[in-house]
Amino acid sequence: MNFIRIIAILFLNFNFLFSYSQPVNVPWPDIVDSSDLVDTRSKPIEYQVKQIFRFPETGVSADNMFPGARLNDMFMINDSTLQVQILPENHPVNMSPWYAFRIWSETEQTIYLKLSYKHGRHRYYPKLSSDNKHWVPVDPSDYFSEPGDTSALFRVHLKHDTISISAQENITSDVCIRWVDKMVKKQFISRHTIGYSTLGRPLYGLSISESDGKNLLVILSRQHPPEITGYKEMIAFVESISDNTRLARKFRKKFETIVVPMMNPDGVDNGHWRHNAGGIDLNRDWRHFHQPETFAFRKYILEKIKKQNARVCFGIDFHSTQEDIFYYSEKNVNPDKKGITLKWVNSINQLFPDNSFNPEPTGITSQVSKNWFFNEIKAESITYEVGDNTPRDIIKKRGKEAAKQLMKIMLKDI
């Protein structure tokens, strides 16, 4: 039975990979700015060597032998300081240097860790965890660097127990799958395998609906592995749409919500800074669809539109950056009608004046998901950027309220 299942999975992967290799030509406006033109054909990546680093002189050891890890090398600078070498999967690459490793000691001691980046600058304030569930930032008194430095120095107090150290909370594909498993226990939520990643991991989509499927809200997340805050706000957002409230029930009777919570499971589990296993920024592959992840998403949405005679009413791509931003298209899909975005962001900002979003209009020529929604399926959409350091309690509250505000607006205006 197991052999038959393996053969079936290999067959499905082969058929999928064959289909996605066919060329895609999406209608696109002329590109004037050369920075908007990105070659998204696969490039080689460098895999880190999974290993344990041991320092007998101090009794300290560290490793990268777990999903989401990124630790390329480690060596002693002196008897109290270890240098942690962090390399990207390939370069050039966005300055989002992810790191994650475990460290332990035979004796209680305090040591210094110096994060050193090749092809990168420091961005993420280190977090600590003893159980990989609850994370706390390094105490400010133990931190001696500034964002943008080419290295970062901080102090950790080691005991016998293992400590996980990570750029952000380490939320891997297994964690996402457990969340999907929890969500599909609700009667009105179903799971679909929309395709497979470069390395053969399944790409899961959720359908949240009690409607006829004619009106779609489409959500995606984790194109970029380190962007945890955007993922966390997406979780709160989707759970709000799935709540047993009068508003959510009413929304589900009119709209089907499609969610692909983790677009890049290969990059996530391999601790990538930015790219998928094909060495490409997925959020630059929404014009030619060279990568299997974006190809699968497009194919799934277009087939759903055709099969259900549906329209995409709105699209949301959750990301993270240094601040809270809504990127939206400077052009309206329907010039005769005002869009949803500005009304929505204003309603959120009224509720969260101290953690408001900056709405920023952009063009429609860069090869990002927002512009695919606009150019091919004529749908309004945004890139929903959450700040790296936005407080986690705010993320949870704001994601929930943002969903409520959008549901109200869509029920009224569509």
mmCIF file of C-alpha atoms in Angstrom:
data_model
loop_
_atom_site.group_PDB
_atom_site.id
_atom_site.type_symbol
_atom_site.label_atom_id
_atom_site.label_comp_id
_atom_site.label_asym_id
_atom_site.label_seq_id
_atom_site.Cartn_x
_atom_site.Cartn_y
_atom_site.Cartn_z
ATOM 1 C CA MET A 1 0.000 0.000 0.000
ATOM 2 C CA ASN A 2 2.797 2.425 0.916
ATOM 3 C CA PHE A 3 4.586 1.594 -2.360
ATOM 4 C CA ILE A 4 1.429 2.333 -4.358
ATOM 5 C CA ARG A 5 0.984 5.652 -2.556
ATOM 6 C CA ILE A 6 4.592 6.626 -3.280
ATOM 7 C CA ILE A 7 4.157 5.807 -6.988
ATOM 8 C CA ALA A 8 0.923 7.836 -7.075
ATOM 9 C CA ILE A 9 2.591 10.835 -5.448
ATOM 10 C CA LEU A 10 5.535 10.642 -7.871
ATOM 11 C CA PHE A 11 3.098 10.454 -10.796
ATOM 12 C CA LEU A 12 1.187 13.514 -9.593
ATOM 13 C CA ASN A 13 4.432 15.423 -9.069
ATOM 14 C CA PHE A 14 5.638 14.490 -12.573
ATOM 15 C CA ASN A 15 2.398 15.615 -14.200
ATOM 16 C CA PHE A 16 2.414 18.849 -12.227
ATOM 17 C CA LEU A 17 6.073 19.649 -12.920
ATOM 18 C CA PHE A 18 5.566 18.912 -16.627
ATOM 19 C CA SER A 19 2.565 21.224 -16.814
ATOM 20 C CA TYR A 20 4.228 24.124 -14.996
ATOM 21 C CA SER A 21 7.249 23.986 -17.322
ATOM 22 C CA GLN A 22 5.048 25.171 -20.187
ATOM 23 C CA PRO A 23 5.492 28.912 -20.967
ATOM 24 C CA VAL A 24 3.014 31.443 -19.568
ATOM 25 C CA ASN A 25 2.443 34.829 -21.165
ATOM 26 C CA VAL A 26 0.251 37.067 -19.042
ATOM 27 C CA PRO A 27 -0.917 40.373 -20.588
ATOM 28 C CA TRP A 28 1.298 43.052 -19.037
ATOM 29 C CA PRO A 29 1.805 46.781 -19.518
ATOM 30 C CA ASP A 30 5.095 47.974 -20.979
ATOM 31 C CA ILE A 31 7.885 48.046 -18.398
ATOM 32 C CA VAL A 32 9.759 51.355 -18.371
ATOM 33 C CA ASP A 33 11.746 50.934 -15.145
ATOM 34 C CA SER A 34 14.357 48.203 -15.698
ATOM 35 C CA SER A 35 14.211 47.260 -11.996
ATOM 36 C CA ASP A 36 10.686 45.931 -12.633
ATOM 37 C CA LEU A 37 12.033 43.426 -15.164
ATOM 38 C CA VAL A 38 13.296 40.339 -13.298
ATOM 39 C CA ASP A 39 14.453 37.025 -14.778
ATOM 40 C CA THR A 40 12.702 34.363 -12.689
ATOM 41 C CA ARG A 41 14.127 31.263 -14.310
ATOM 42 C CA SER A 42 15.659 28.969 -11.684
ATOM 43 C CA LYS A 43 19.148 29.615 -10.342
ATOM 44 C CA PRO A 44 21.426 27.399 -8.227
ATOM 45 C CA ILE A 45 21.254 27.682 -4.458
ATOM 46 C CA GLU A 46 23.738 26.701 -1.771
ATOM 47 C CA TYR A 47 22.438 24.361 0.907
ATOM 48 C CA GLN A 48 23.858 24.681 4.405
ATOM 49 C CA VAL A 49 25.591 21.632 5.865
ATOM 50 C CA LYS A 50 23.514 20.233 8.720
ATOM 51 C CA GLN A 51 25.859 19.634 11.650
ATOM 52 C CA ILE A 52 26.703 20.090 15.320
ATOM 53 C CA PHE A 53 29.366 22.674 16.200
ATOM 54 C CA ARG A 54 31.288 21.675 19.352
ATOM 55 C CA PHE A 55 33.702 23.795 21.384
ATOM 56 C CA PRO A 56 35.347 21.539 23.996
ATOM 57 C CA GLU A 57 37.329 24.440 25.468
ATOM 58 C CA THR A 58 34.123 26.045 26.751
ATOM 59 C CA GLY A 59 31.690 23.114 26.792
ATOM 60 C CA VAL A 60 29.390 24.979 24.381
ATOM 61 C CA SER A 61 27.714 23.309 21.393
ATOM 62 C CA ALA A 62 25.298 24.525 18.720
ATOM 63 C CA ASP A 63 23.476 23.009 15.770
ATOM 64 C CA ASN A 64 21.302 23.661 12.730
ATOM 65 C CA MET A 65 19.724 20.210 12.511
ATOM 66 C CA PHE A 66 16.050 21.196 12.444
ATOM 67 C CA PRO A 67 13.538 22.710 9.979
ATOM 68 C CA GLY A 68 13.899 26.461 9.545
ATOM 69 C CA ALA A 69 17.514 26.515 10.720
ATOM 70 C CA ARG A 70 20.127 28.821 9.204
ATOM 71 C CA LEU A 71 23.655 28.513 10.569
ATOM 72 C CA ASN A 72 26.463 28.136 8.036
ATOM 73 C CA ASP A 73 29.495 28.199 10.311
ATOM 74 C CA MET A 74 30.534 28.947 13.883
ATOM 75 C CA PHE A 75 33.971 29.503 15.402
ATOM 76 C CA MET A 76 35.587 30.950 18.512
ATOM 77 C CA ILE A 77 36.836 34.534 18.550
ATOM 78 C CA ASN A 78 37.944 34.223 22.173
ATOM 79 C CA ASP A 79 36.999 32.169 25.226
ATOM 80 C CA SER A 80 33.770 34.143 25.734
ATOM 81 C CA THR A 81 32.723 34.998 22.148
ATOM 82 C CA LEU A 82 31.523 32.844 19.253
ATOM 83 C CA GLN A 83 31.130 34.126 15.713
ATOM 84 C CA VAL A 84 27.984 32.909 13.947
ATOM 85 C CA GLN A 85 28.343 32.931 10.161
ATOM 86 C CA ILE A 86 25.103 33.411 8.200
ATOM 87 C CA LEU A 87 24.999 33.084 4.401
ATOM 88 C CA PRO A 88 22.053 33.422 2.007
ATOM 89 C CA GLU A 89 20.788 30.626 -0.210
ATOM 90 C CA ASN A 90 22.189 32.568 -3.195
ATOM 91 C CA HIS A 91 22.763 36.186 -4.152
ATOM 92 C CA PRO A 92 21.967 38.893 -5.050
ATOM 93 C CA VAL A 93 19.275 38.724 -2.410
ATOM 94 C CA ASN A 94 17.041 41.052 -0.405
ATOM 95 C CA MET A 95 18.489 42.202 2.919
ATOM 96 C CA SER A 96 16.423 39.834 5.059
ATOM 97 C CA PRO A 97 19.155 37.707 6.686
ATOM 98 C CA TRP A 98 17.355 34.916 8.490
ATOM 99 C CA TYR A 99 19.177 32.979 11.186
ATOM 100 C CA ALA A 100 18.036 30.187 13.498
ATOM 101 C CA PHE A 101 20.089 27.760 15.569
ATOM 102 C CA ARG A 102 20.161 25.926 18.884
ATOM 103 C CA ILE A 103 22.838 26.299 21.535
ATOM 104 C CA TRP A 104 23.595 24.593 24.856
ATOM 105 C CA SER A 105 26.347 24.295 27.443
ATOM 106 C CA GLU A 106 27.743 21.665 29.794
ATOM 107 C CA THR A 107 28.002 24.335 32.515
ATOM 108 C CA GLU A 108 26.146 27.524 33.339
ATOM 109 C CA GLN A 109 27.928 30.446 31.714
ATOM 110 C CA THR A 110 27.431 33.721 29.873
ATOM 111 C CA ILE A 111 28.776 34.048 26.349
ATOM 112 C CA TYR A 112 28.684 36.584 23.520
ATOM 113 C CA LEU A 113 27.437 35.706 20.056
ATOM 114 C CA LYS A 114 28.471 37.757 17.042
ATOM 115 C CA LEU A 115 26.194 37.335 14.038
ATOM 116 C CA SER A 116 28.199 37.892 10.860
ATOM 117 C CA TYR A 117 26.503 38.122 7.468
ATOM 118 C CA LYS A 118 27.880 37.490 4.009
ATOM 119 C CA HIS A 119 25.978 39.510 1.393
ATOM 120 C CA GLY A 120 23.770 41.027 4.075
ATOM 121 C CA ARG A 121 23.169 43.471 6.898
ATOM 122 C CA HIS A 122 21.603 42.857 10.283
ATOM 123 C CA ARG A 123 17.811 43.285 10.320
ATOM 124 C CA TYR A 124 16.104 41.018 12.852
ATOM 125 C CA TYR A 125 16.392 41.488 16.608
ATOM 126 C CA PRO A 126 17.237 38.070 18.143
ATOM 127 C CA LYS A 127 14.554 36.025 19.906
ATOM 128 C CA LEU A 128 15.047 33.197 22.407
ATOM 129 C CA SER A 129 12.933 30.138 23.165
ATOM 130 C CA SER A 130 13.251 27.037 25.306
ATOM 131 C CA ASP A 131 10.291 25.211 23.710
ATOM 132 C CA ASN A 132 10.031 26.627 20.139
ATOM 133 C CA LYS A 133 6.566 27.940 20.995
ATOM 134 C CA HIS A 134 7.120 30.883 23.307
ATOM 135 C CA TRP A 135 9.663 33.425 22.131
ATOM 136 C CA VAL A 136 11.111 36.431 23.940
ATOM 137 C CA PRO A 137 13.434 39.112 22.562
ATOM 138 C CA VAL A 138 16.970 39.292 23.920
ATOM 139 C CA ASP A 139 17.060 41.690 26.866
ATOM 140 C CA PRO A 140 18.070 45.181 25.653
ATOM 141 C CA SER A 141 20.888 45.235 28.219
ATOM 142 C CA ASP A 142 22.374 42.188 26.442
ATOM 143 C CA TYR A 143 22.197 43.645 22.923
ATOM 144 C CA PHE A 144 24.941 45.803 21.431
ATOM 145 C CA SER A 145 24.120 46.395 17.758
ATOM 146 C CA GLU A 146 21.916 48.460 15.492
ATOM 147 C CA PRO A 147 19.810 47.397 12.481
ATOM 148 C CA GLY A 148 21.775 47.849 9.274
ATOM 149 C CA ASP A 149 25.107 46.832 10.771
ATOM 150 C CA THR A 150 26.993 44.125 8.908
ATOM 151 C CA SER A 151 27.174 42.186 12.166
ATOM 152 C CA ALA A 152 25.339 42.032 15.493
ATOM 153 C CA LEU A 153 26.625 41.279 18.985
ATOM 154 C CA PHE A 154 24.516 40.057 21.894
ATOM 155 C CA ARG A 155 24.933 38.179 25.142
ATOM 156 C CA VAL A 156 23.171 34.973 26.201
ATOM 157 C CA HIS A 157 23.084 33.211 29.538
ATOM 158 C CA LEU A 158 23.452 29.472 28.987
ATOM 159 C CA LYS A 159 22.325 26.692 31.265
ATOM 160 C CA HIS A 160 22.135 22.953 30.691
ATOM 161 C CA ASP A 161 18.899 23.272 28.706
ATOM 162 C CA THR A 162 18.979 23.953 24.971
ATOM 163 C CA ILE A 163 18.081 27.477 23.848
ATOM 164 C CA SER A 164 16.763 28.229 20.370
ATOM 165 C CA ILE A 165 17.893 31.547 18.903
ATOM 166 C CA SER A 166 16.122 32.915 15.853
ATOM 167 C CA ALA A 167 15.627 36.072 13.818
ATOM 168 C CA GLN A 168 11.865 35.756 14.326
ATOM 169 C CA GLU A 169 9.594 33.041 15.679
ATOM 170 C CA ASN A 170 10.489 29.863 13.773
ATOM 171 C CA ILE A 171 7.185 28.868 12.162
ATOM 172 C CA THR A 172 7.835 25.985 9.770
ATOM 173 C CA SER A 173 5.644 24.163 7.266
ATOM 174 C CA ASP A 174 4.734 21.548 9.902
ATOM 175 C CA VAL A 175 3.335 24.292 12.136
ATOM 176 C CA CYS A 176 1.309 25.620 9.221
ATOM 177 C CA ILE A 177 -0.012 22.131 8.419
ATOM 178 C CA ARG A 178 -1.174 21.717 12.020
ATOM 179 C CA TRP A 179 -3.040 25.021 11.726
ATOM 180 C CA VAL A 180 -4.640 23.848 8.469
ATOM 181 C CA ASP A 181 -5.636 20.578 10.181
ATOM 182 C CA LYS A 182 -7.307 22.591 12.945
ATOM 183 C CA MET A 183 -9.142 24.868 10.524
ATOM 184 C CA VAL A 184 -10.629 22.086 8.376
ATOM 185 C CA LYS A 185 -12.440 20.699 11.412
ATOM 186 C CA LYS A 186 -14.982 23.449 10.758
ATOM 187 C CA GLN A 187 -17.786 22.231 8.513
ATOM 188 C CA PHE A 188 -17.523 25.128 6.063
ATOM 189 C CA ILE A 189 -13.728 24.854 5.510
ATOM 190 C CA SER A 190 -12.119 22.433 3.076
ATOM 191 C CA ARG A 191 -8.500 21.762 2.140
ATOM 192 C CA HIS A 192 -7.100 21.351 -1.371
ATOM 193 C CA THR A 193 -3.627 20.464 -2.607
ATOM 194 C CA ILE A 194 -3.188 23.111 -5.292
ATOM 195 C CA GLY A 195 0.233 21.888 -6.437
ATOM 196 C CA TYR A 196 3.736 21.087 -5.251
ATOM 197 C CA SER A 197 6.846 23.083 -4.441
ATOM 198 C CA THR A 198 10.186 22.733 -6.214
ATOM 199 C CA LEU A 199 11.228 20.036 -3.722
ATOM 200 C CA GLY A 200 7.862 18.277 -3.845
ATOM 201 C CA ARG A 201 6.192 19.663 -0.733
ATOM 202 C CA PRO A 202 2.405 20.011 -1.080
ATOM 203 C CA LEU A 203 0.967 23.508 -1.396
ATOM 204 C CA TYR A 204 -2.281 23.646 0.568
ATOM 205 C CA GLY A 205 -5.229 25.880 -0.109
ATOM 206 C CA LEU A 206 -8.217 26.456 2.160
ATOM 207 C CA SER A 207 -11.728 27.219 0.967
ATOM 208 C CA ILE A 208 -13.859 29.024 3.570
ATOM 209 C CA SER A 209 -17.409 29.325 2.337
ATOM 210 C CA GLU A 210 -21.117 28.780 2.797
ATOM 211 C CA SER A 211 -21.844 30.518 -0.521
ATOM 212 C CA ASP A 212 -22.387 29.598 -4.168
ATOM 213 C CA GLY A 213 -18.734 30.433 -4.875
ATOM 214 C CA LYS A 214 -19.439 33.285 -7.279
ATOM 215 C CA ASN A 215 -17.561 35.960 -5.305
ATOM 216 C CA LEU A 216 -13.997 35.265 -4.175
ATOM 217 C CA LEU A 217 -11.669 36.825 -1.618
ATOM 218 C CA VAL A 218 -8.155 35.473 -2.279
ATOM 219 C CA ILE A 219 -5.392 35.454 0.368
ATOM 220 C CA LEU A 220 -1.782 34.288 0.244
ATOM 221 C CA SER A 221 1.207 34.435 2.592
ATOM 222 C CA ARG A 222 4.829 33.397 3.222
ATOM 223 C CA GLN A 223 6.226 33.935 -0.249
ATOM 224 C CA HIS A 224 9.260 35.189 1.679
ATOM 225 C CA PRO A 225 10.341 32.808 4.474
ATOM 226 C CA PRO A 226 11.439 35.284 7.197
ATOM 227 C CA GLU A 227 8.252 37.361 7.038
ATOM 228 C CA ILE A 228 6.680 35.986 10.184
ATOM 229 C CA THR A 229 4.715 39.045 11.296
ATOM 230 C CA GLY A 230 2.735 39.111 8.053
ATOM 231 C CA TYR A 231 2.019 35.408 8.453
ATOM 232 C CA LYS A 232 0.831 35.890 12.042
ATOM 233 C CA GLU A 233 -1.506 38.721 11.050
ATOM 234 C CA MET A 234 -2.843 36.546 8.215
ATOM 235 C CA ILE A 235 -3.638 33.793 10.738
ATOM 236 C CA ALA A 236 -5.618 36.210 12.926
ATOM 237 C CA PHE A 237 -7.349 37.619 9.841
ATOM 238 C CA VAL A 238 -8.428 34.226 8.483
ATOM 239 C CA GLU A 239 -9.573 32.987 11.885
ATOM 240 C CA SER A 240 -11.777 36.080 12.180
ATOM 241 C CA ILE A 241 -13.457 35.260 8.856
ATOM 242 C CA SER A 242 -13.967 31.722 10.199
ATOM 243 C CA ASP A 243 -15.494 32.824 13.523
ATOM 244 C CA ASN A 244 -19.028 31.975 14.594
ATOM 245 C CA THR A 245 -20.171 35.601 14.565
ATOM 246 C CA ARG A 246 -23.174 37.082 12.790
ATOM 247 C CA LEU A 247 -20.875 39.165 10.564
ATOM 248 C CA ALA A 248 -18.629 36.244 9.601
ATOM 249 C CA ARG A 249 -21.577 33.944 8.899
ATOM 250 C CA LYS A 250 -23.183 36.585 6.707
ATOM 251 C CA PHE A 251 -19.904 37.118 4.856
ATOM 252 C CA ARG A 252 -19.404 33.397 4.242
ATOM 253 C CA LYS A 253 -22.885 33.131 2.727
ATOM 254 C CA LYS A 254 -21.927 35.677 0.040
ATOM 255 C CA PHE A 255 -18.160 35.219 -0.389
ATOM 256 C CA GLU A 256 -15.807 32.275 -0.694
ATOM 257 C CA THR A 257 -12.406 32.977 0.865
ATOM 258 C CA ILE A 258 -9.439 31.163 -0.684
ATOM 259 C CA VAL A 259 -6.288 30.993 1.475
ATOM 260 C CA VAL A 260 -2.840 29.674 0.567
ATOM 261 C CA PRO A 261 -1.064 30.224 3.893
ATOM 262 C CA MET A 262 2.449 29.099 2.917
ATOM 263 C CA MET A 263 3.518 29.689 -0.668
ATOM 264 C CA ASN A 264 7.189 28.842 -0.101
ATOM 265 C CA PRO A 265 7.503 25.805 2.209
ATOM 266 C CA ASP A 266 10.915 24.863 0.768
ATOM 267 C CA GLY A 267 12.372 28.261 1.595
ATOM 268 C CA VAL A 268 10.769 28.248 5.033
ATOM 269 C CA ASP A 269 12.030 24.808 6.062
ATOM 270 C CA ASN A 270 15.512 25.393 4.633
ATOM 271 C CA GLY A 271 15.950 28.702 6.433
ATOM 272 C CA HIS A 272 16.183 30.852 3.308
ATOM 273 C CA TRP A 273 16.500 34.612 3.456
ATOM 274 C CA ARG A 274 14.139 35.244 0.561
ATOM 275 C CA HIS A 275 13.989 32.708 -2.251
ATOM 276 C CA ASN A 276 12.407 29.358 -3.028
ATOM 277 C CA ALA A 277 14.405 26.198 -3.778
ATOM 278 C CA GLY A 278 14.685 27.427 -7.362
ATOM 279 C CA GLY A 279 16.696 30.390 -6.085
ATOM 280 C CA ILE A 280 14.003 32.904 -7.057
ATOM 281 C CA ASP A 281 12.020 35.590 -5.246
ATOM 282 C CA LEU A 282 8.500 34.236 -5.763
ATOM 283 C CA ASN A 283 7.036 37.717 -5.524
ATOM 284 C CA ARG A 284 8.781 38.627 -8.777
ATOM 285 C CA ASP A 285 7.414 35.619 -10.672
ATOM 286 C CA TRP A 286 3.827 36.760 -11.235
ATOM 287 C CA ARG A 287 4.271 37.553 -14.917
ATOM 288 C CA HIS A 288 5.984 34.504 -16.456
ATOM 289 C CA PHE A 289 5.339 31.918 -13.693
ATOM 290 C CA HIS A 290 8.592 30.000 -14.101
ATOM 291 C CA GLN A 291 8.389 28.628 -10.549
ATOM 292 C CA PRO A 292 6.019 25.766 -9.608
ATOM 293 C CA GLU A 293 4.623 27.576 -6.561
ATOM 294 C CA THR A 294 3.344 30.643 -8.426
ATOM 295 C CA PHE A 295 2.301 28.508 -11.396
ATOM 296 C CA ALA A 296 0.186 26.308 -9.121
ATOM 297 C CA PHE A 297 -1.489 29.295 -7.463
ATOM 298 C CA ARG A 298 -2.397 30.922 -10.774
ATOM 299 C CA LYS A 299 -3.684 27.657 -12.247
ATOM 300 C CA TYR A 300 -5.830 26.987 -9.169
ATOM 301 C CA ILE A 301 -7.410 30.443 -9.131
ATOM 302 C CA LEU A 302 -8.069 30.552 -12.886
ATOM 303 C CA GLU A 303 -9.634 27.078 -12.831
ATOM 304 C CA LYS A 304 -11.808 28.084 -9.887
ATOM 305 C CA ILE A 305 -12.983 31.213 -11.692
ATOM 306 C CA LYS A 306 -13.876 29.176 -14.786
ATOM 307 C CA LYS A 307 -15.482 26.229 -12.993
ATOM 308 C CA GLN A 308 -17.609 28.347 -10.651
ATOM 309 C CA ASN A 309 -18.238 31.214 -13.080
ATOM 310 C CA ALA A 310 -16.738 33.338 -10.327
ATOM 311 C CA ARG A 311 -14.942 36.645 -9.994
ATOM 312 C CA VAL A 312 -12.166 37.660 -7.635
ATOM 313 C CA CYS A 313 -13.482 40.627 -5.687
ATOM 314 C CA PHE A 314 -10.298 41.335 -3.726
ATOM 315 C CA GLY A 315 -6.815 39.888 -3.212
ATOM 316 C CA ILE A 316 -4.464 40.165 -0.216
ATOM 317 C CA ASP A 317 -0.803 39.142 -0.120
ATOM 318 C CA PHE A 318 0.571 39.222 3.450
ATOM 319 C CA HIS A 319 4.224 40.228 3.907
ATOM 320 C CA SER A 320 6.564 41.853 6.429
ATOM 321 C CA THR A 321 8.885 44.834 6.224
ATOM 322 C CA GLN A 322 10.306 47.462 8.558
ATOM 323 C CA GLU A 323 6.944 49.196 9.059
ATOM 324 C CA ASP A 324 3.205 48.714 8.586
ATOM 325 C CA ILE A 325 2.303 49.529 4.962
ATOM 326 C CA PHE A 326 -0.510 48.896 2.482
ATOM 327 C CA TYR A 327 0.864 48.832 -1.082
ATOM 328 C CA TYR A 328 -1.989 49.327 -3.529
ATOM 329 C CA SER A 329 -2.294 50.029 -7.246
ATOM 330 C CA GLU A 330 -2.379 53.681 -8.192
ATOM 331 C CA LYS A 331 -4.884 52.786 -10.925
ATOM 332 C CA ASN A 332 -8.417 51.556 -10.252
ATOM 333 C CA VAL A 333 -9.528 48.292 -11.837
ATOM 334 C CA ASN A 334 -12.842 50.013 -12.513
ATOM 335 C CA PRO A 335 -12.190 53.750 -13.114
ATOM 336 C CA ASP A 336 -15.886 54.526 -12.634
ATOM 337 C CA LYS A 337 -15.969 53.075 -9.132
ATOM 338 C CA LYS A 338 -13.962 53.823 -5.999
ATOM 339 C CA GLY A 339 -11.943 50.911 -4.717
ATOM 340 C CA ILE A 340 -12.037 49.144 -1.384
ATOM 341 C CA THR A 341 -8.466 49.711 -0.226
ATOM 342 C CA LEU A 342 -8.450 53.290 1.048
ATOM 343 C CA LYS A 343 -11.812 52.945 2.751
ATOM 344 C CA TRP A 344 -10.548 49.766 4.416
ATOM 345 C CA VAL A 345 -7.175 51.085 5.568
ATOM 346 C CA ASN A 346 -8.801 54.206 7.002
ATOM 347 C CA SER A 347 -11.205 52.072 9.023
ATOM 348 C CA ILE A 348 -8.294 50.031 10.429
ATOM 349 C CA ASN A 349 -6.256 53.129 11.257
ATOM 350 C CA GLN A 350 -9.160 54.635 13.199
ATOM 351 C CA LEU A 351 -9.126 51.559 15.447
ATOM 352 C CA PHE A 352 -5.327 51.414 15.756
ATOM 353 C CA PRO A 353 -4.028 55.002 15.630
ATOM 354 C CA ASP A 354 -0.756 54.045 17.343
ATOM 355 C CA ASN A 355 -0.159 51.124 14.974
ATOM 356 C CA SER A 356 -1.600 52.454 11.752
ATOM 357 C CA PHE A 357 -0.808 51.441 8.181
ATOM 358 C CA ASN A 358 0.792 53.830 5.722
ATOM 359 C CA PRO A 359 -1.108 53.476 2.414
ATOM 360 C CA GLU A 360 1.366 53.750 -0.463
ATOM 361 C CA PRO A 361 0.288 53.714 -4.125
ATOM 362 C CA THR A 362 2.511 51.870 -6.597
ATOM 363 C CA GLY A 363 2.598 51.171 -10.316
ATOM 364 C CA ILE A 364 1.250 48.091 -12.060
ATOM 365 C CA THR A 365 4.353 46.931 -13.959
ATOM 366 C CA SER A 366 6.520 45.191 -11.322
ATOM 367 C CA GLN A 367 6.123 41.409 -11.420
ATOM 368 C CA VAL A 368 4.455 41.070 -7.998
ATOM 369 C CA SER A 369 1.246 39.300 -7.019
ATOM 370 C CA LYS A 370 -0.688 42.527 -6.583
ATOM 371 C CA ASN A 371 -0.091 43.417 -10.213
ATOM 372 C CA TRP A 372 -1.025 39.944 -11.442
ATOM 373 C CA PHE A 373 -4.417 40.371 -9.769
ATOM 374 C CA PHE A 374 -4.747 43.709 -11.562
ATOM 375 C CA ASN A 375 -3.373 42.799 -14.990
ATOM 376 C CA GLU A 376 -4.762 39.316 -15.597
ATOM 377 C CA ILE A 377 -7.923 38.912 -13.553
ATOM 378 C CA LYS A 378 -8.833 42.602 -13.180
ATOM 379 C CA ALA A 379 -9.181 42.408 -9.410
ATOM 380 C CA GLU A 380 -8.320 45.000 -6.797
ATOM 381 C CA SER A 381 -5.637 43.792 -4.403
ATOM 382 C CA ILE A 382 -2.993 44.912 -1.934
ATOM 383 C CA THR A 383 0.332 43.890 -0.471
ATOM 384 C CA TYR A 384 -0.364 43.872 3.286
ATOM 385 C CA GLU A 385 2.976 44.619 4.977
ATOM 386 C CA VAL A 386 3.379 44.150 8.737
ATOM 387 C CA GLY A 387 6.332 45.671 10.585
ATOM 388 C CA ASP A 388 9.100 43.350 11.764
ATOM 389 C CA ASN A 389 8.777 44.666 15.297
ATOM 390 C CA THR A 390 5.044 45.340 15.474
ATOM 391 C CA PRO A 391 3.949 44.028 18.909
ATOM 392 C CA ARG A 392 2.557 40.521 18.653
ATOM 393 C CA ASP A 393 -0.536 41.327 20.705
ATOM 394 C CA ILE A 394 -1.306 44.179 18.298
ATOM 395 C CA ILE A 395 -0.817 41.859 15.315
ATOM 396 C CA LYS A 396 -3.401 39.443 16.688
ATOM 397 C CA LYS A 397 -5.944 42.141 17.564
ATOM 398 C CA ARG A 398 -5.426 44.142 14.392
ATOM 399 C CA GLY A 399 -5.616 41.110 12.098
ATOM 400 C CA LYS A 400 -8.940 40.167 13.654
ATOM 401 C CA GLU A 401 -10.351 43.698 13.386
ATOM 402 C CA ALA A 402 -8.985 44.208 9.859
ATOM 403 C CA ALA A 403 -10.978 41.172 8.745
ATOM 404 C CA LYS A 404 -14.125 42.529 10.385
ATOM 405 C CA GLN A 405 -13.742 45.885 8.653
ATOM 406 C CA LEU A 406 -13.128 44.285 5.255
ATOM 407 C CA MET A 407 -16.131 41.982 5.647
ATOM 408 C CA LYS A 408 -18.358 44.978 6.428
ATOM 409 C CA ILE A 409 -17.087 46.942 3.426
ATOM 410 C CA MET A 410 -17.334 44.043 0.982
ATOM 411 C CA LEU A 411 -20.853 43.147 2.139
ATOM 412 C CA LYS A 412 -21.923 46.747 1.633
ATOM 413 C CA ASP A 413 -20.090 47.631 -1.583
ATOM 414 C CA ILE A 414 -20.025 44.388 -3.602
#
